[in-house]
CSV table of C-alpha atoms in Angstrom, one decimal:
chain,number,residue,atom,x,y,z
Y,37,UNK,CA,-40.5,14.1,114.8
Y,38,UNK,CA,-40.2,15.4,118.1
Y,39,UNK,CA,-40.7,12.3,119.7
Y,40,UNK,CA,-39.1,10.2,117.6
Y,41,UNK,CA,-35.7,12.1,117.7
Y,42,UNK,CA,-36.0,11.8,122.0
Y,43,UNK,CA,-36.1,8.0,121.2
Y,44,UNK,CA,-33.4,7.9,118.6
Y,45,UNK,CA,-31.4,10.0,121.0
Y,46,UNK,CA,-32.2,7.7,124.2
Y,47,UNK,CA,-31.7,4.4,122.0
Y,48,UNK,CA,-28.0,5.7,121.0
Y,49,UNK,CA,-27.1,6.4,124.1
Y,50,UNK,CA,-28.3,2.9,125.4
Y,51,UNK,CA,-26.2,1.2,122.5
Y,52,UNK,CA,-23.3,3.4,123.2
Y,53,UNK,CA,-22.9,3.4,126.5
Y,54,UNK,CA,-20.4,0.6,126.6
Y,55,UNK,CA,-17.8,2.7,124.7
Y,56,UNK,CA,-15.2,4.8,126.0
Y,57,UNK,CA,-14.0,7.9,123.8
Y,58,UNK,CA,-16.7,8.0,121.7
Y,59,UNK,CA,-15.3,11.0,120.0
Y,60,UNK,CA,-12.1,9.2,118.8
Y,61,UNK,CA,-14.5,7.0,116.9
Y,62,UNK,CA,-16.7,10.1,115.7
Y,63,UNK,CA,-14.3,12.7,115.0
Y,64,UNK,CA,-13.6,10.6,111.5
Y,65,UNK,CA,-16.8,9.8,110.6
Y,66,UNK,CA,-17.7,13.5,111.3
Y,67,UNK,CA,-15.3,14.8,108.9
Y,68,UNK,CA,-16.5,12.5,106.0
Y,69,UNK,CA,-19.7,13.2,106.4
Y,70,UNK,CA,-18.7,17.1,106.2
Y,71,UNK,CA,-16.3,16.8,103.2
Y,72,UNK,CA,-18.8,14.6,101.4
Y,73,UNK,CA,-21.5,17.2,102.8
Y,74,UNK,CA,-20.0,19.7,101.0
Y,75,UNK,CA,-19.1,18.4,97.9
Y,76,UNK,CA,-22.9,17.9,97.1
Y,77,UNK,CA,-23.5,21.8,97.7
Y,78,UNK,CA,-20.8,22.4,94.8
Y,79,UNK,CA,-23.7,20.7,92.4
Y,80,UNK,CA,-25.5,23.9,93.6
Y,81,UNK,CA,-22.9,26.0,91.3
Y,82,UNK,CA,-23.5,27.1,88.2
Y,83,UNK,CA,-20.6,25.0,86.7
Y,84,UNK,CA,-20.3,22.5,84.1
Y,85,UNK,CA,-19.2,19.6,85.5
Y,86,UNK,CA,-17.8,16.8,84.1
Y,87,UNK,CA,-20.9,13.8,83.8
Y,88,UNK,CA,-18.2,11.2,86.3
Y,89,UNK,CA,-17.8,13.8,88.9
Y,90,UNK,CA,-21.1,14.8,88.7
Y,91,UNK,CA,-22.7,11.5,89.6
Y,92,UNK,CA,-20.1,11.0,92.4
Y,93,UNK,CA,-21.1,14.6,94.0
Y,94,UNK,CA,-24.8,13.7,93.6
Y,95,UNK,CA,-24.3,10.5,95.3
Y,96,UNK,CA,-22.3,12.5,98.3
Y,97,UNK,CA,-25.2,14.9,98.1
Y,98,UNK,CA,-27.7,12.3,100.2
Y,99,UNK,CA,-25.5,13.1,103.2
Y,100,UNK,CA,-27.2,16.5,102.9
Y,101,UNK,CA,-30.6,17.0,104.9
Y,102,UNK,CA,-33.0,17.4,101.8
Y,103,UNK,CA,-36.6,18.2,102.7
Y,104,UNK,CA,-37.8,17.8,99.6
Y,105,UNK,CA,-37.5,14.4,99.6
Y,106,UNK,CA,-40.4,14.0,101.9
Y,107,UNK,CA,-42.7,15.9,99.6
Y,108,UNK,CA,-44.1,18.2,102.2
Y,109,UNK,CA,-46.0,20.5,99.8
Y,110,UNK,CA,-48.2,17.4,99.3
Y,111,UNK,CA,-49.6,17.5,102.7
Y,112,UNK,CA,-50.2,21.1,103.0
Y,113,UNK,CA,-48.6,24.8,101.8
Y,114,UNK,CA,-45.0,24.5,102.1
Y,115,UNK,CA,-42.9,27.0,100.1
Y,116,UNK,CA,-40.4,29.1,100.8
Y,117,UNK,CA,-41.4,30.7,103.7
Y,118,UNK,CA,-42.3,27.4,105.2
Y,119,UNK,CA,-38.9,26.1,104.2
Y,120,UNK,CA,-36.9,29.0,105.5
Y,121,UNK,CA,-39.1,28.5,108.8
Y,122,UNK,CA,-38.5,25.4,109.0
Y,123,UNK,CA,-34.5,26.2,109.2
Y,124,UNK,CA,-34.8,28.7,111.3
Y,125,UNK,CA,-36.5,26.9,114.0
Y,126,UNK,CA,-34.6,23.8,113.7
Y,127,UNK,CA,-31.9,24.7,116.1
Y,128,UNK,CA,-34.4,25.7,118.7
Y,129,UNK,CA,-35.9,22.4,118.2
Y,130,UNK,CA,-32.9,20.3,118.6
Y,131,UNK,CA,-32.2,22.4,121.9
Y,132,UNK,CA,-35.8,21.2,123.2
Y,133,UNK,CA,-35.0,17.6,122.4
Y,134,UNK,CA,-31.5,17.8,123.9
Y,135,UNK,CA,-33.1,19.2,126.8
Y,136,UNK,CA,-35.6,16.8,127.2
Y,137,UNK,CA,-33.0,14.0,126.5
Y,138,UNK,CA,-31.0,15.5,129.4
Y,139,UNK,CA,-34.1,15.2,131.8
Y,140,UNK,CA,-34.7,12.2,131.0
Y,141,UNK,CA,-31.8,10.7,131.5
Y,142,UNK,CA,-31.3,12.7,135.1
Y,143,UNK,CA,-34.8,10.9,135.9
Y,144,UNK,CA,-33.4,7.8,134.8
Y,145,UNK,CA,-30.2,8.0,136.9
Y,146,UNK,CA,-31.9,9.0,140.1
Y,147,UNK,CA,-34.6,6.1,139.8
Y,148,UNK,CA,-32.1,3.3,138.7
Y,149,UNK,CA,-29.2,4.3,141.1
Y,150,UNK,CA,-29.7,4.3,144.9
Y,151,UNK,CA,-27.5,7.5,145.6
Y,152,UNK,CA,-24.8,9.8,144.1
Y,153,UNK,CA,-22.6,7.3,145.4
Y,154,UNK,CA,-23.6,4.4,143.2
Y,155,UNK,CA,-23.8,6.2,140.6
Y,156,UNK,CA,-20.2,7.2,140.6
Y,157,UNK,CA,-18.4,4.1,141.1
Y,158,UNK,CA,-20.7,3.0,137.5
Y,159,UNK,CA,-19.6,5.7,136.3
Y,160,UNK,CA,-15.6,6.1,136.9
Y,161,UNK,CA,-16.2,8.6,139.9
Y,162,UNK,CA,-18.0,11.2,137.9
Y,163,UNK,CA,-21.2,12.3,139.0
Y,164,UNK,CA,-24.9,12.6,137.0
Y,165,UNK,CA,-24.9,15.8,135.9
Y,166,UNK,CA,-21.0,16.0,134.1
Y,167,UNK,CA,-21.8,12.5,133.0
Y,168,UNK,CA,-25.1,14.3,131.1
Y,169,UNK,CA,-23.6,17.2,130.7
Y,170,UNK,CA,-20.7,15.3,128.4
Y,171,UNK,CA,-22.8,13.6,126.3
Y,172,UNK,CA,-25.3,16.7,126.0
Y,173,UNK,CA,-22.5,18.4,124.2
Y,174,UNK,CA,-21.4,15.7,122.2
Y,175,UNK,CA,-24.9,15.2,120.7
Y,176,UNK,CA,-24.8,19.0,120.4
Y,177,UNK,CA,-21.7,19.4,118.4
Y,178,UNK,CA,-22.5,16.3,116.1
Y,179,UNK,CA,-26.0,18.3,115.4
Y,180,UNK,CA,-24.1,20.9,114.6
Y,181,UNK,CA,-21.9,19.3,112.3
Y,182,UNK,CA,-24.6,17.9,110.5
Y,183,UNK,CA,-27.3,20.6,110.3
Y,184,UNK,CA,-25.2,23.3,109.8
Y,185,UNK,CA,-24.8,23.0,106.2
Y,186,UNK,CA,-28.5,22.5,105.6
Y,187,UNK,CA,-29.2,25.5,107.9
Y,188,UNK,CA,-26.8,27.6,105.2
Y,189,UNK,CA,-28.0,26.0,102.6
Y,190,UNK,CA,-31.7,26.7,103.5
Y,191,UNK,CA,-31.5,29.8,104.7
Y,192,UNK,CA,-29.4,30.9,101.2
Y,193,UNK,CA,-31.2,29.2,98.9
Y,194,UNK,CA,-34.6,30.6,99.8
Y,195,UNK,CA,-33.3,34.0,98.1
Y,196,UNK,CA,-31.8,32.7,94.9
Y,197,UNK,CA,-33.3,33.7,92.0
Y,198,UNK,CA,-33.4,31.7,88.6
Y,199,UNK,CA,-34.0,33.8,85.2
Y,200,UNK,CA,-36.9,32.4,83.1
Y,201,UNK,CA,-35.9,31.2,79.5
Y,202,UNK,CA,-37.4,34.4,78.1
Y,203,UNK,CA,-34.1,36.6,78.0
Y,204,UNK,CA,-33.9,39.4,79.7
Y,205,UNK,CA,-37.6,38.2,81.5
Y,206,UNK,CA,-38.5,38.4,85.5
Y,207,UNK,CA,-36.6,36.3,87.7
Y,208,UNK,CA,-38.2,33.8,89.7
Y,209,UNK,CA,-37.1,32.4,93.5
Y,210,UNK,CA,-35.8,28.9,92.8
Y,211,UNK,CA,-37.0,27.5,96.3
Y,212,UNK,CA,-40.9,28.6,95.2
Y,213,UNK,CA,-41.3,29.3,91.4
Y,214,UNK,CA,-44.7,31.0,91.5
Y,215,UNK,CA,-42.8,34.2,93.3
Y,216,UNK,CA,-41.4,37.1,91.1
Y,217,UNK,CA,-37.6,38.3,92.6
Y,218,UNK,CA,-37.7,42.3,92.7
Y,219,UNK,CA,-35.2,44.7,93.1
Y,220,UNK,CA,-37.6,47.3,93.7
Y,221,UNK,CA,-36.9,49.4,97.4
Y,222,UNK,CA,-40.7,49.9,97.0
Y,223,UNK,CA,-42.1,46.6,96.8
């Protein structure tokens, strides 16, 4: 994953390096993909909704990051510590890929480019580092954007807990079934 995200990053920024403003073309698609982000966590409510609406919200809801979907409790335990792990340390792991993205672009800059010099009348006068720097942020910001709802959501859902159909039974955490919710201060 690690790898792969270094290479998605370095691919983008190949493709869009011809494009000037690129957050004038972003900033819509950003909010879309936020409003549409959020209207698939309303499905999370414990509302009725109407059958329509709820088939448009589900189909919004693949904009959120799901891992479920990749069945990762087939390869291995995976519950809700795992999950809630998993979000935690997925900010620090985009921060190690942006890093790394940054590095390699400076090493790319200083092999491709005979001096500062030439790399500044390329680049509209501005030198490696605010160049990297820029787009740095803007990849940081878009993460953000993204991941921040799934970071929430994770984080959240991992202490939600669902009644069984026996009324008035124990209470089970939705995000790992097999583990009794307890109110107990001495548990």
């Amino acid at each position: 994953a690690f790898v792969i995200t270094v290479a998605a990053l370095m691919m983008l920024d190949h493709l869009m390096k011809g494009v000037d403003h690129l957050s004038t073309i972003f900033a819509p698609i950003m909010i879309v993909v936020t409003f549409f982000q959020t209207l698939g966590l309303l499905l999370d409510l414990k509302v009725t909704w109407p059958a329509a609406l709820k088939e448009w919200m589900t189909v919004f809801n693949a904009l959120n990051i799901n891992i479920e979907l990749a069945r990762p409790e087939c390869s291995g335990t995976f519950g809700a510590y795992e999950k809630l792990l998993m979000a935690v340390l997925l900010p620090f792991f985009l921060v190690v890929c942006l890093a790394l993205f940054a590095g390699l672009k400076f090493v790319l800059a200083k092999a491709l480019y005979k001096s500062e010099e030439a790399f500044k009348l390329r680049h509209g006068g501005r030198d490696i580092r605010s160049v990297i720097s820029e787009q740095v942020l803007t990849i940081g910001v878009a993460s953000y954007i993204l991941g921040s709802i799934f970071f929430l959501r994770r984080v959240l859902m991992t202490w939600v807990c669902t009644r069984e159909e026996v009324p008035d039974g124990p209470t089970y955490l939705l995000s790992q079934p097999d583990i009794q919710c307890s109110t107990d201060a001495a548990i």
